[in-house]
Amino acid sequence: MLSATYLGSTRRAALSAISTGSRWLSSTLASSSASVVDASYGADRFSFSLLSSESQAALAECETNGTPLSAAAADDIAATLHDWAVSRGAVSYSHMFSPLREGPAEKHDSFLAFKSGRVTSAFTGSMLLSGETDGSSFPNGGLRGTHRAGAYTAWDVTSAPWVRSGTLCLPSVFVTHEGTPIDEKTPLLRSMEAISEASLKVLRALGDKDSTKVVPEVGWEQEFFVLDRELVLQRPDVVTSGRTLVGAAPSRGQQTDANYFGAVPPRVKAMLRDVQDELWSLGISCATLHNEVAPAQHETAPIFGVTNVAADENKLMMQVLKDVAAEHELFVLLHEKPFANLNGSGKHNNWSLTTSTGVNLCAPGSASFEQAAFTTFTAAVVHAFAHHGDLLRASVATAGNDHRLGAQEAPPAIMSMYLGENLTAHMDAVLAGGALEGYSEDARRVLGLGTRAVPPLRASVEDRNRTAPMPFIGNRFEFRAVGSNQDISTSLTFLHAAVIDGLEAISKRTDAGDSIRDAVSAVLADSMHVVFNGDAYSDEWAEEAERRGLPNNRDSASALGAIAADKNVDLLSSTGILEREAVFARAEIAMEAYSATIELEATAMLKMLQQGYLPAAATDEATTGGAASTTSFSADKAGIYGDLTAATAKLAADLDSLRGALSGEAPAAATKVAAGVASTMATTRAAADTAELVLPASLYPYPTYEELLFRHHTHSAYERA
């Protein structure tokens, strides 16, 4: 990710535009960076500069003060959007929204209107601003029903539309007939406004009278696997669940460390270049592409952006990856753990807060104000993880991410922070009565490399700790626990809520008469137990974390209940991010999604065993004589096949229990049953993987790990269809 600190005047211009209600879009970026950005950048992303000055002012007033758009302004915006979209090949429009499920939703409506008995081409302001649909057919936690199903989509006017595949796409929210959110975006937008207000109050205590807004920003890093499509379609587990439910480890995994930053295979590179081209036209800067640690694993990352826009772009990028891969006869897996015994995929969220005057509150800076503000806001983040680690853990709790967290390639389920030795020492000094100022990026060391051929390097003040869920990275904090298949909105919404609580803890003390220094010190005194600069993968840390009172919810079944905990319901509702009933609904939806995923996976695994593994084992046993053979090898093989048969029967019985729980139990109770089935699946998988190693290759019914991971690496690139 290209860090916020290094964008200088361009960044400041962007944030100034944001604070005044102006849009920071491709045309502005192109004009300020003409040597870097060519005319194709953002060609399929709408630029608000195309609007009349009156419409731009109306949108700015809407964003800044919540003033509704007049019918005339809405019609003018719609007409401009329509003409631009048609010029880009659009024949329809869609309010793209993010229901509480995997993947966005879209309904395509033609640019048509019925007027005076005739059908005409039209796109009116009312068509632009909102749509109506059935809310009961989406996950809603009881907030909707067949007898009260009304729900609305509404365009987020701060996120620029785009044209793709003949459709004008309008990033939108999704709410019930009463206006209660049943989507990912609405709470995120509310949290962004709430954290801005809480931040401004603290900034005033620090002496900042000029900032009018604080903008949360994020730069996401998307990890994924790319496989041969033909082979994937022969794996029912991958097609159904996005991961391999059975499969013995390949001979070559990641033991030689040869894949990370290695040469991208030609066929995959051609596909990723096409992805990059399409993202470029959509105004998404695919700044980084590289191999990840596991074979067939890759990563891409853009330049950071304003959080709600970045979330929209991440969802769009995930879809572009899948679509372009199909054109190359490849298949993209976004699951957090597609292959056992290999690294899984995450989506690191590089998060920061920036004022309308261009100050990054998550970077120490050189000026005394910047240093004091950095210390203050860092204290709020530390408070967030110390007191709402359970909520933050729940925000990344999914059946897929359970396989990744704590598996030596991702942070553990214990939510802790890494500050580094120098920043921790500074915080300790504040606790001892020292000033907020004093920690600066000017303390970066100069590294001499022992050769005149390479100029000296400036090292960051702190080392990098990849084992922490939320490490400090010099000018931002990196929420590393988010899963690769997740919408980043909920994790960031909950993060904002938790940080707001830290900011309010500081403000309460300054309101009571404390100095800002004393207020920050008091908050740190109550929160520094969440800071751990060591190896968070170690068993010793789990023991130490327990002594510190930090929760360790190892799986989703134990983590998701925290969403509905009293303190978290109070937090989310008091900040205006979610209504109380919406919080309870969200907890129920998350539990149901977890149980449904386990049921789906167990069903797919059982079918593969009954229709593939067991028949193959029976054929082998009949051919070799099985248990009747006098050879020890055949006797061992018969035992292995017997273990697989028994494990399959146990899985079938447990799956029946889960189906019963899903039909009759409350979501929390069904989740516990699902967790038991997940454990049974792990045992069954071990039996299946052992059987695979003794089955003759000619009898193995599915493509192996070696074939899935490496076969397409031997292919040359070919032209996109």
XYZ file of C-alpha atoms in Angstrom:
721
model
C 0.000 0.000 0.000
C 1.285 3.464 -0.889
C 1.332 5.178 2.460
C -0.561 8.358 3.234
C 2.512 10.196 4.454
C 4.197 10.277 1.072
C 1.500 11.987 -1.010
C 2.299 15.524 0.111
C 0.409 18.357 -1.558
C -1.770 16.012 -3.602
C -3.031 14.383 -0.412
C -3.683 17.727 1.234
C -5.624 18.949 -1.785
C -7.724 15.787 -1.719
C -8.558 16.101 1.956
C -9.304 19.785 1.616
C -11.756 18.902 -1.145
C -13.352 16.257 1.056
C -13.751 18.633 3.993
C -15.540 21.229 1.873
C -17.886 18.712 0.311
C -16.083 18.589 -3.035
C -15.376 15.261 -4.677
C -11.853 13.927 -5.077
C -12.091 12.033 -8.314
C -10.110 10.831 -11.263
C -10.141 14.166 -13.087
C -8.599 15.930 -10.093
C -5.980 13.238 -9.645
C -5.163 13.297 -13.335
C -4.653 17.058 -13.357
C -2.375 16.969 -10.309
C -0.349 13.950 -11.403
C -0.375 14.190 -15.171
C 3.044 12.608 -15.483
C 1.814 9.472 -13.734
C -1.859 9.142 -14.620
C -2.930 8.861 -18.252
C -6.304 9.716 -19.731
C -7.625 6.162 -19.358
C -7.505 6.364 -15.571
C -11.050 6.457 -14.242
C -12.615 6.506 -17.707
C -15.456 4.316 -16.405
C -15.774 6.172 -13.066
C -18.012 9.223 -12.947
C -16.380 12.556 -12.142
C -18.532 14.991 -10.186
C -16.739 17.781 -12.021
C -19.050 16.983 -14.956
C -21.998 18.311 -12.960
C -23.192 21.882 -13.124
C -21.906 24.176 -10.385
C -25.433 24.311 -8.948
C -25.633 20.529 -8.688
C -22.172 20.303 -7.154
C -23.204 22.861 -4.541
C -26.417 20.948 -3.823
C -24.482 17.711 -3.308
C -21.991 19.463 -1.031
C -24.838 20.898 1.041
C -26.416 17.447 1.235
C -23.181 15.872 2.449
C -22.212 18.643 4.854
C -25.566 19.503 6.429
C -27.876 16.663 5.430
C -29.990 18.966 3.283
C -32.221 16.929 0.936
C -31.616 17.355 -2.765
C -34.349 19.289 -4.509
C -36.226 17.529 -7.290
C -34.641 19.885 -9.814
C -31.102 19.195 -8.561
C -31.706 15.432 -8.485
C -33.067 15.485 -12.036
C -30.091 17.527 -13.238
C -27.608 15.107 -11.653
C -29.505 12.125 -13.069
C -29.532 13.603 -16.575
C -25.777 14.221 -16.497
C -25.113 10.756 -15.120
C -27.370 9.198 -17.744
C -25.672 10.918 -20.661
C -22.213 10.054 -19.360
C -23.162 6.424 -18.651
C -24.719 5.940 -22.092
C -21.552 7.341 -23.656
C -19.679 4.594 -21.785
C -22.014 1.900 -23.144
C -24.546 1.642 -20.307
C -28.078 0.467 -21.044
C -29.226 0.014 -17.444
C -28.543 1.132 -13.886
C -28.297 -0.651 -10.557
C -28.246 0.382 -6.917
C -25.350 -1.808 -5.751
C -25.683 -2.608 -2.057
C -24.135 -4.909 0.518
C -26.634 -7.068 2.401
C -25.465 -9.003 5.439
C -24.255 -12.000 3.459
C -21.328 -12.921 1.258
C -21.075 -10.648 -1.767
C -22.930 -7.525 -2.922
C -26.419 -7.383 -4.434
C -27.533 -5.816 -7.683
C -30.793 -5.419 -9.599
C -30.510 -4.068 -13.139
C -33.168 -1.618 -14.322
C -33.298 -0.213 -17.830
C -33.186 3.506 -18.570
C -36.892 3.485 -19.372
C -39.922 5.439 -18.218
C -43.612 5.242 -19.110
C -45.037 8.659 -19.927
C -48.161 9.742 -21.806
C -48.796 6.199 -22.940
C -45.313 5.808 -24.384
C -42.112 4.125 -23.250
C -39.184 6.537 -23.421
C -35.523 6.491 -22.485
C -35.158 8.270 -19.170
C -33.307 8.408 -15.888
C -34.934 10.722 -13.370
C -33.775 12.054 -10.034
C -36.111 9.749 -8.152
C -34.732 6.747 -10.066
C -31.199 7.868 -9.191
C -31.668 8.489 -5.495
C -33.515 5.387 -4.345
C -35.179 2.119 -5.166
C -37.570 -0.230 -3.395
C -37.272 -3.985 -2.995
C -38.092 -6.988 -0.806
C -36.152 -6.865 2.448
C -37.426 -10.202 3.750
C -35.455 -12.204 1.179
C -32.154 -10.931 2.564
C -30.636 -11.744 5.974
C -32.363 -9.409 8.417
C -32.412 -11.003 11.880
C -36.179 -10.691 12.195
C -36.287 -7.023 11.184
C -38.264 -7.980 8.072
C -40.881 -10.624 7.308
C -43.072 -11.674 4.421
C -45.921 -9.604 5.876
C -43.691 -6.526 6.361
C -41.062 -6.881 3.695
C -40.490 -3.317 2.499
C -36.900 -2.122 2.111
C -35.130 0.657 0.253
C -31.856 1.232 -1.513
C -30.426 4.757 -1.607
C -27.364 6.141 -3.348
C -24.343 7.117 -1.220
C -23.653 10.515 -2.796
C -20.061 10.543 -1.490
C -19.076 7.509 -3.582
C -18.771 8.028 -7.330
C -20.766 5.690 -9.616
C -19.100 3.612 -12.304
C -20.058 1.821 -15.509
C -19.278 -1.859 -15.912
C -20.660 -4.432 -18.341
C -23.301 -2.046 -19.641
C -24.640 -0.999 -16.235
C -24.372 2.282 -14.343
C -23.558 1.134 -10.807
C -24.640 3.351 -7.905
C -22.999 2.494 -4.537
C -25.956 2.375 -2.166
C -27.230 1.687 1.327
C -29.982 -0.809 2.152
C -32.486 -0.140 4.947
C -35.862 -1.373 6.150
C -39.161 0.456 5.713
C -38.393 2.133 9.067
C -34.848 3.106 8.034
C -33.028 0.459 10.095
C -29.841 -0.758 8.386
C -29.756 -4.307 7.052
C -26.522 -3.749 5.158
C -22.803 -3.155 5.643
C -22.558 0.409 4.300
C -25.089 2.355 6.394
C -23.420 1.662 9.771
C -20.020 2.408 8.226
C -21.178 5.825 7.018
C -22.692 6.581 10.419
C -19.491 5.508 12.171
C -17.396 7.768 9.941
C -19.473 10.789 10.904
C -19.459 9.804 14.576
C -15.687 9.353 14.748
C -15.224 12.709 13.032
C -17.318 14.426 15.703
C -15.537 12.646 18.563
C -12.149 13.445 17.017
C -12.923 17.141 16.580
C -13.799 17.460 20.252
C -10.429 16.000 21.248
C -8.637 18.173 18.684
C -10.184 21.268 20.219
C -8.729 20.224 23.584
C -5.360 19.927 21.847
C -5.690 23.484 20.537
C -6.737 22.744 16.947
C -9.372 25.332 16.018
C -9.079 24.970 12.242
C -10.035 21.385 11.412
C -13.658 21.003 10.367
C -13.698 17.278 9.713
C -11.695 14.131 10.416
C -11.704 11.501 7.702
C -11.081 7.777 8.346
C -9.008 6.262 5.559
C -7.981 2.740 4.723
C -5.685 0.974 2.327
C -6.647 -2.676 2.021
C -4.399 -5.517 0.914
C -6.301 -8.303 -0.838
C -4.850 -11.818 -0.818
C -6.244 -14.586 -3.029
C -5.415 -17.834 -4.813
C -5.507 -18.360 -8.594
C -6.129 -21.890 -9.908
C -6.901 -23.594 -13.202
C -10.642 -23.374 -13.817
C -10.968 -26.817 -15.403
C -9.414 -28.493 -12.368
C -11.484 -26.463 -9.902
C -14.701 -27.557 -11.592
C -13.694 -31.154 -10.841
C -13.535 -30.375 -7.107
C -17.078 -30.239 -5.630
C -15.724 -28.861 -2.355
C -14.018 -25.869 -3.954
C -17.000 -25.099 -6.184
C -19.401 -25.332 -3.241
C -17.464 -23.792 -0.369
C -14.486 -21.981 -1.873
C -11.968 -24.245 -0.138
C -10.671 -27.793 -0.229
C -12.457 -29.851 2.413
C -10.169 -32.838 1.826
C -6.725 -33.153 0.316
C -3.299 -34.365 1.368
C -0.490 -31.826 1.557
C 1.635 -31.488 -1.586
C 5.255 -32.575 -1.597
C 6.216 -29.017 -2.351
C 4.441 -26.497 -0.199
C 6.068 -23.378 1.168
C 8.897 -25.071 3.056
C 11.601 -23.561 0.823
C 10.199 -19.999 1.025
C 10.460 -19.868 -2.758
C 7.093 -18.352 -3.610
C 6.998 -15.034 -1.738
C 7.802 -12.245 -4.217
C 8.824 -14.898 -6.733
C 8.182 -14.571 -10.454
C 4.443 -14.560 -11.186
C 3.638 -17.466 -13.559
C 3.021 -16.198 -17.132
C -0.606 -17.280 -17.377
C -1.472 -15.712 -14.026
C 0.515 -12.578 -14.802
C -1.433 -12.052 -18.019
C -4.680 -12.370 -16.098
C -3.525 -9.960 -13.376
C -2.433 -7.397 -15.965
C -5.925 -7.491 -17.432
C -7.338 -7.069 -13.921
C -5.054 -4.098 -13.426
C -6.190 -2.539 -16.707
C -9.872 -2.863 -15.854
C -9.384 -1.527 -12.335
C -7.459 1.396 -13.811
C -10.405 2.306 -16.021
C -12.655 2.086 -12.949
C -10.473 4.563 -11.077
C -8.909 1.975 -8.762
C -5.139 2.184 -8.522
C -3.893 -1.386 -8.394
C -0.541 -0.211 -7.072
C 0.874 -3.583 -6.007
C 0.822 -7.102 -7.456
C 2.995 -9.935 -6.167
C 3.211 -13.583 -5.204
C 2.321 -14.373 -1.614
C 3.824 -17.053 0.644
C 1.816 -20.092 -0.472
C 2.002 -21.576 -3.972
C -0.666 -20.073 -6.273
C -1.307 -17.283 -3.752
C -1.112 -13.614 -4.733
C -1.830 -10.139 -3.398
C -2.924 -6.804 -4.782
C -3.321 -3.468 -3.018
C -4.375 0.049 -4.033
C -3.409 3.482 -2.812
C -5.367 4.288 0.353
C -8.761 5.988 0.133
C -11.629 7.390 2.172
C -13.078 4.426 4.023
C -16.542 4.055 2.473
C -15.160 4.536 -1.044
C -12.326 2.100 -0.341
C -14.875 -0.475 0.839
C -16.867 -0.052 -2.385
C -13.707 -0.422 -4.429
C -12.648 -3.556 -2.583
C -15.945 -5.275 -3.354
C -15.671 -4.183 -6.972
C -12.104 -5.440 -7.215
C -13.094 -8.857 -5.833
C -15.698 -9.181 -8.580
C -13.288 -8.013 -11.275
C -10.776 -10.635 -10.130
C -13.344 -13.409 -10.486
C -14.688 -12.229 -13.838
C -11.337 -11.662 -15.520
C -10.025 -14.974 -14.191
C -12.926 -16.755 -15.904
C -11.977 -15.128 -19.210
C -8.506 -16.642 -18.804
C -9.940 -20.059 -17.862
C -8.661 -19.470 -14.338
C -10.482 -19.417 -11.005
C -9.935 -17.011 -8.089
C -10.419 -18.238 -4.526
C -11.039 -15.554 -1.909
C -11.606 -17.990 0.956
C -9.433 -17.442 4.017
C -8.041 -21.003 4.003
C -8.436 -22.781 0.663
C -5.681 -25.309 1.405
C -4.828 -27.009 4.676
C -1.195 -26.787 5.814
C -0.563 -23.768 3.579
C -0.876 -20.102 4.420
C -4.357 -18.681 4.224
C -5.465 -15.307 2.884
C -6.213 -12.134 4.787
C -7.186 -8.579 4.004
C -4.985 -6.263 6.033
C -6.646 -2.909 6.662
C -4.119 -0.065 6.895
C -6.161 2.487 8.812
C -5.627 6.107 9.746
C -7.450 9.337 10.605
C -6.687 12.577 8.803
C -7.905 16.093 9.519
C -9.364 18.421 6.913
C -6.133 20.429 7.229
C -4.100 17.403 6.111
C -2.661 16.171 9.427
C -2.385 12.398 9.691
C -3.333 11.734 13.314
C -1.761 8.269 13.119
C 1.703 9.575 12.196
C 3.947 11.252 14.800
C 5.245 14.027 12.554
C 7.901 16.610 13.412
C 5.829 19.486 14.811
C 4.926 19.444 18.500
C 1.179 19.554 17.769
C 1.442 16.553 15.439
C 3.339 14.608 18.101
C 0.840 15.461 20.846
C -2.100 14.596 18.603
C -0.478 11.318 17.592
C 0.058 10.295 21.222
C -3.519 11.249 22.086
C -5.155 9.368 19.248
C -2.885 6.362 19.753
C -4.129 6.255 23.341
C -7.701 6.138 22.015
C -6.838 3.192 19.742
C -5.112 1.375 22.613
C -8.231 1.962 24.733
C -10.362 0.530 21.914
C -8.488 -2.771 21.879
C -8.201 -2.960 25.660
C -11.924 -2.521 26.316
C -13.591 -3.755 23.137
C -11.318 -6.548 21.989
C -14.293 -8.899 22.138
C -16.256 -6.749 19.675
C -13.271 -6.402 17.353
C -12.733 -10.172 17.467
C -16.400 -10.670 16.591
C -16.013 -8.324 13.615
C -13.626 -10.798 11.967
C -15.410 -13.967 13.107
C -16.465 -16.179 10.203
C -16.300 -19.896 9.570
C -13.605 -19.266 6.974
C -11.455 -16.981 9.102
C -11.509 -19.501 11.962
C -9.146 -21.680 9.910
C -6.692 -18.802 9.513
C -6.496 -16.901 12.809
C -3.683 -18.190 14.971
C -2.466 -20.595 12.295
C 1.073 -19.180 12.104
C 0.261 -16.975 9.136
C -2.242 -14.648 10.790
C -2.704 -12.971 14.163
C -4.179 -15.068 16.955
C -7.734 -14.658 18.182
C -6.438 -12.570 21.102
C -6.914 -8.925 20.154
C -3.712 -7.117 21.144
C -1.663 -4.188 19.871
C 1.976 -3.788 18.920
C 3.474 -0.337 19.441
C 7.175 -1.116 19.256
C 9.860 -0.524 21.842
C 10.310 3.212 21.313
C 6.623 4.122 21.194
C 5.915 1.926 24.217
C 8.703 3.704 26.082
C 7.152 7.047 25.146
C 3.748 5.941 26.422
C 5.362 4.767 29.655
C 6.961 8.201 29.975
C 3.534 9.840 29.570
C 2.217 7.547 32.295
C 5.081 8.706 34.502
C 4.130 12.364 34.008
C 5.962 13.166 30.779
C 4.742 15.326 27.909
C 2.591 14.105 25.050
C 5.204 15.429 22.642
C 8.549 13.762 22.152
C 7.935 10.786 19.887
C 8.844 11.703 16.322
C 9.525 10.104 12.979
C 12.714 12.175 13.020
C 14.116 9.432 15.251
C 14.363 7.094 12.268
C 17.805 5.511 12.158
C 20.192 5.700 9.223
C 21.485 2.276 8.227
C 24.910 2.012 6.671
C 25.108 -1.114 4.544
C 28.865 -1.504 4.412
C 29.155 -0.632 0.740
C 29.374 2.660 -1.129
C 27.354 1.161 -3.988
C 24.129 1.537 -1.990
C 23.213 4.838 -0.315
C 22.397 4.632 3.412
C 18.798 3.728 4.249
C 16.482 5.378 6.743
C 14.856 2.659 8.828
C 11.463 3.160 10.436
C 11.417 4.038 14.121
C 9.785 0.714 15.000
C 10.360 -2.793 13.725
C 7.485 -4.641 12.051
C 5.488 -7.234 14.007
C 3.368 -9.480 11.782
C 1.984 -11.489 14.698
C -0.091 -8.680 16.224
C -3.725 -8.104 15.223
C -3.179 -4.311 15.270
C 0.449 -3.193 14.908
C 1.644 0.387 14.519
C 3.304 0.746 11.086
C 4.945 4.151 11.271
C 2.087 6.274 9.897
C -0.964 4.042 10.309
C -2.341 1.090 12.232
C -2.799 -2.210 10.430
C -5.829 -4.324 11.357
C -4.397 -7.658 10.212
C -7.122 -9.999 11.441
C -9.697 -9.256 8.710
C -10.431 -12.235 6.454
C -9.839 -12.133 2.706
C -13.466 -12.912 1.826
C -14.965 -10.353 4.204
C -16.519 -7.016 3.399
C -14.206 -4.621 5.250
C -17.133 -2.413 6.281
C -18.195 -4.199 9.470
C -14.692 -4.595 10.893
C -14.041 -0.888 10.286
C -17.444 0.106 11.667
C -16.734 -1.740 14.907
C -13.191 -0.330 14.985
C -14.558 3.198 14.643
C -17.051 2.560 17.443
C -14.329 1.264 19.750
C -12.004 4.194 18.991
C -14.877 6.627 19.583
C -15.187 5.159 23.071
C -11.496 5.866 23.643
C -11.843 9.433 22.380
C -14.878 10.000 24.577
C -12.980 8.643 27.579
C -10.395 11.376 26.980
C -13.043 14.061 26.420
C -14.909 13.168 29.608
C -11.765 13.868 31.596
C -11.002 17.150 29.853
C -14.641 18.188 30.329
C -14.182 17.484 34.038
C -11.182 19.807 34.167
C -8.214 17.525 33.493
C -5.488 18.717 31.178
C -5.291 16.856 27.890
C -1.997 15.353 29.059
C -3.519 14.025 32.279
C -6.583 12.731 30.442
C -4.425 10.780 27.995
C -2.291 9.417 30.828
C -5.370 8.189 32.694
C -6.726 6.428 29.600
C -3.360 4.780 28.990
C -3.155 3.615 32.598
C -6.411 1.753 32.078
C -5.439 0.291 28.708
C -1.737 -0.495 28.274
C -2.253 -4.111 29.313
C -3.397 -4.785 25.730
C 0.022 -3.836 24.308
C 2.313 -6.774 23.565
C 5.467 -6.325 21.515
C 6.578 -9.959 21.507
C 5.681 -13.045 19.469
C 1.892 -13.286 19.546
C 2.093 -16.721 17.897
C 3.765 -18.189 20.975
C 2.058 -20.354 23.581
C 3.564 -18.115 26.233
C 1.566 -15.149 24.951
C -1.711 -17.041 25.256
C -0.879 -17.736 28.896
C 0.223 -14.151 29.523
C -2.886 -12.757 27.812
C -5.077 -14.811 30.114
C -3.260 -13.369 33.126
C -3.889 -9.887 31.724
C -7.592 -10.624 31.374
C -7.695 -10.438 27.576
C -10.385 -12.584 25.922
C -9.301 -15.474 23.707
C -12.322 -16.501 21.656
C -10.675 -19.088 19.446
C -13.599 -19.707 17.100
C -16.655 -17.909 15.808
C -18.989 -19.950 17.978
C -17.439 -18.378 21.076
C -16.751 -14.959 19.524
C -20.012 -13.898 17.888
C -22.039 -13.609 21.075
C -19.978 -10.546 22.011
C -21.841 -8.463 19.437
C -24.945 -8.596 21.626
C -23.099 -8.091 24.930
C -24.629 -5.236 26.926
C -21.577 -2.985 26.745
C -21.289 -3.401 22.985
C -24.999 -2.868 22.375
C -24.735 0.305 24.456
C -21.652 1.417 22.525
C -23.081 0.884 19.051
C -26.454 2.406 19.898
C -25.195 5.394 21.924
C -22.875 6.434 19.092
C -25.791 6.319 16.642
C -24.111 3.641 14.547
C -26.791 0.967 14.999
C -30.189 0.856 16.651
C -30.360 -1.598 19.544
C -32.624 -3.964 17.625
C -30.233 -3.807 14.674
C -27.326 -4.897 16.892
C -29.223 -7.958 18.104
C -30.299 -8.723 14.538
C -26.692 -8.486 13.357
C -25.529 -10.954 16.015
C -28.265 -13.392 15.004
C -27.428 -13.066 11.306
C -23.732 -13.706 11.945
C -24.496 -16.830 13.982
C -26.875 -18.144 11.344
C -24.285 -17.538 8.629
C -21.665 -19.470 10.597
C -23.951 -22.464 11.147
C -25.173 -22.443 7.545
C -21.594 -22.436 6.268
C -20.658 -25.419 8.425
C -23.772 -27.292 7.255
C -22.949 -26.546 3.618
C -19.337 -27.660 4.000
C -20.212 -30.821 5.907
C -22.755 -31.751 3.241
C -20.204 -31.265 0.468
C -17.574 -33.258 2.352
C -19.970 -36.125 3.007
C -20.908 -36.325 -0.672
C -17.260 -36.409 -1.730
C -16.494 -39.193 0.717
C -19.553 -41.279 -0.114
C -19.395 -40.765 -3.877
C -15.635 -40.604 -4.376
C -13.333 -41.724 -1.576
C -15.207 -44.750 -0.249
C -15.945 -46.250 -3.697
C -12.277 -45.768 -4.639
C -11.183 -47.429 -1.406
C -13.584 -50.318 -2.014
C -12.215 -50.801 -5.530
C -8.660 -50.794 -4.233
C -9.536 -53.221 -1.469
C -11.215 -55.586 -3.917
C -8.256 -55.372 -6.289
C -5.484 -55.874 -3.736
C -7.290 -58.264 -1.442
C -7.566 -55.742 1.362
C -7.741 -57.234 4.823
C -7.585 -60.758 3.403
C -4.074 -60.103 2.153
C -1.185 -61.399 4.185
C 1.023 -58.384 3.462
C 1.412 -55.880 6.269
C 0.977 -53.038 3.777
C -2.453 -54.266 2.725
C -3.421 -54.805 6.347
C -2.403 -51.248 7.163
C -4.339 -49.992 4.163
C -7.444 -51.865 5.252
C -7.191 -50.215 8.656
C -6.886 -46.787 7.052
C -9.945 -47.429 4.913
C -11.822 -48.689 7.954
C -11.004 -45.500 9.850
C -12.301 -43.464 6.926
C -15.551 -45.437 6.835
C -16.088 -44.897 10.554
C -15.257 -41.193 10.328
C -17.700 -40.778 7.446
C -20.477 -42.405 9.461
C -19.742 -40.094 12.411
C -19.864 -37.066 10.132
C -23.216 -38.158 8.702
C -24.694 -38.526 12.187
C -23.375 -35.169 13.379
C -24.625 -33.477 10.229
C -28.126 -34.795 10.919
C -27.908 -33.277 14.404
C -26.888 -29.922 12.979
C -29.757 -29.927 10.503
C -32.121 -30.596 13.367
C -30.625 -27.738 15.367
C -30.893 -25.367 12.423
C -34.577 -26.119 12.050
C -35.487 -25.903 15.709
C -32.825 -24.260 17.862
C -32.076 -20.614 18.549
C -29.107 -19.300 16.536
C -26.725 -19.348 19.523
C -27.571 -22.974 20.319
C -27.262 -24.033 16.677
C -23.874 -22.322 16.516
C -22.571 -24.552 19.300
C -23.771 -27.648 17.447
C -22.117 -26.338 14.275
C -18.829 -25.899 16.125
C -19.012 -29.566 17.072
C -19.572 -30.537 13.451
C -16.571 -28.417 12.442
C -14.472 -30.447 14.872
C -15.823 -33.687 13.412
C -14.986 -32.444 9.919
C -11.378 -31.882 10.978
C -11.133 -35.455 12.273
C -12.809 -36.819 9.160
C -10.496 -34.838 6.943
C -7.462 -36.318 8.662
C -8.777 -39.809 7.900
C -9.489 -38.880 4.267
C -6.080 -37.300 3.741
C -4.382 -40.389 5.140
C -6.425 -42.561 2.785
C -5.454 -40.398 -0.181
C -1.792 -41.166 0.431
C -2.319 -44.925 0.066
C -4.889 -44.891 -2.736
C -3.411 -45.703 -6.155
C -3.206 -42.500 -8.191
C -5.401 -44.057 -10.875
C -8.240 -44.426 -8.363
C -8.065 -41.038 -6.663
C -11.326 -39.342 -7.731
C -10.369 -35.656 -7.633
C -7.521 -33.355 -8.707
C -4.787 -33.377 -6.071
C -3.161 -30.457 -4.304
C -0.158 -30.713 -6.630
C -2.388 -30.434 -9.679
C -4.472 -27.563 -8.300
C -1.517 -25.525 -7.109
C 1.029 -26.041 -9.865
C -0.379 -27.284 -13.177
C -1.339 -23.828 -14.485
C 2.132 -22.542 -13.602
C 3.517 -24.515 -16.539
C 1.224 -22.819 -19.070
C 2.232 -19.869 -21.202
C 0.098 -16.737 -21.257
C -2.604 -16.455 -23.866
C -4.746 -13.624 -25.083
C -7.864 -12.579 -23.206
C -11.001 -13.793 -24.976
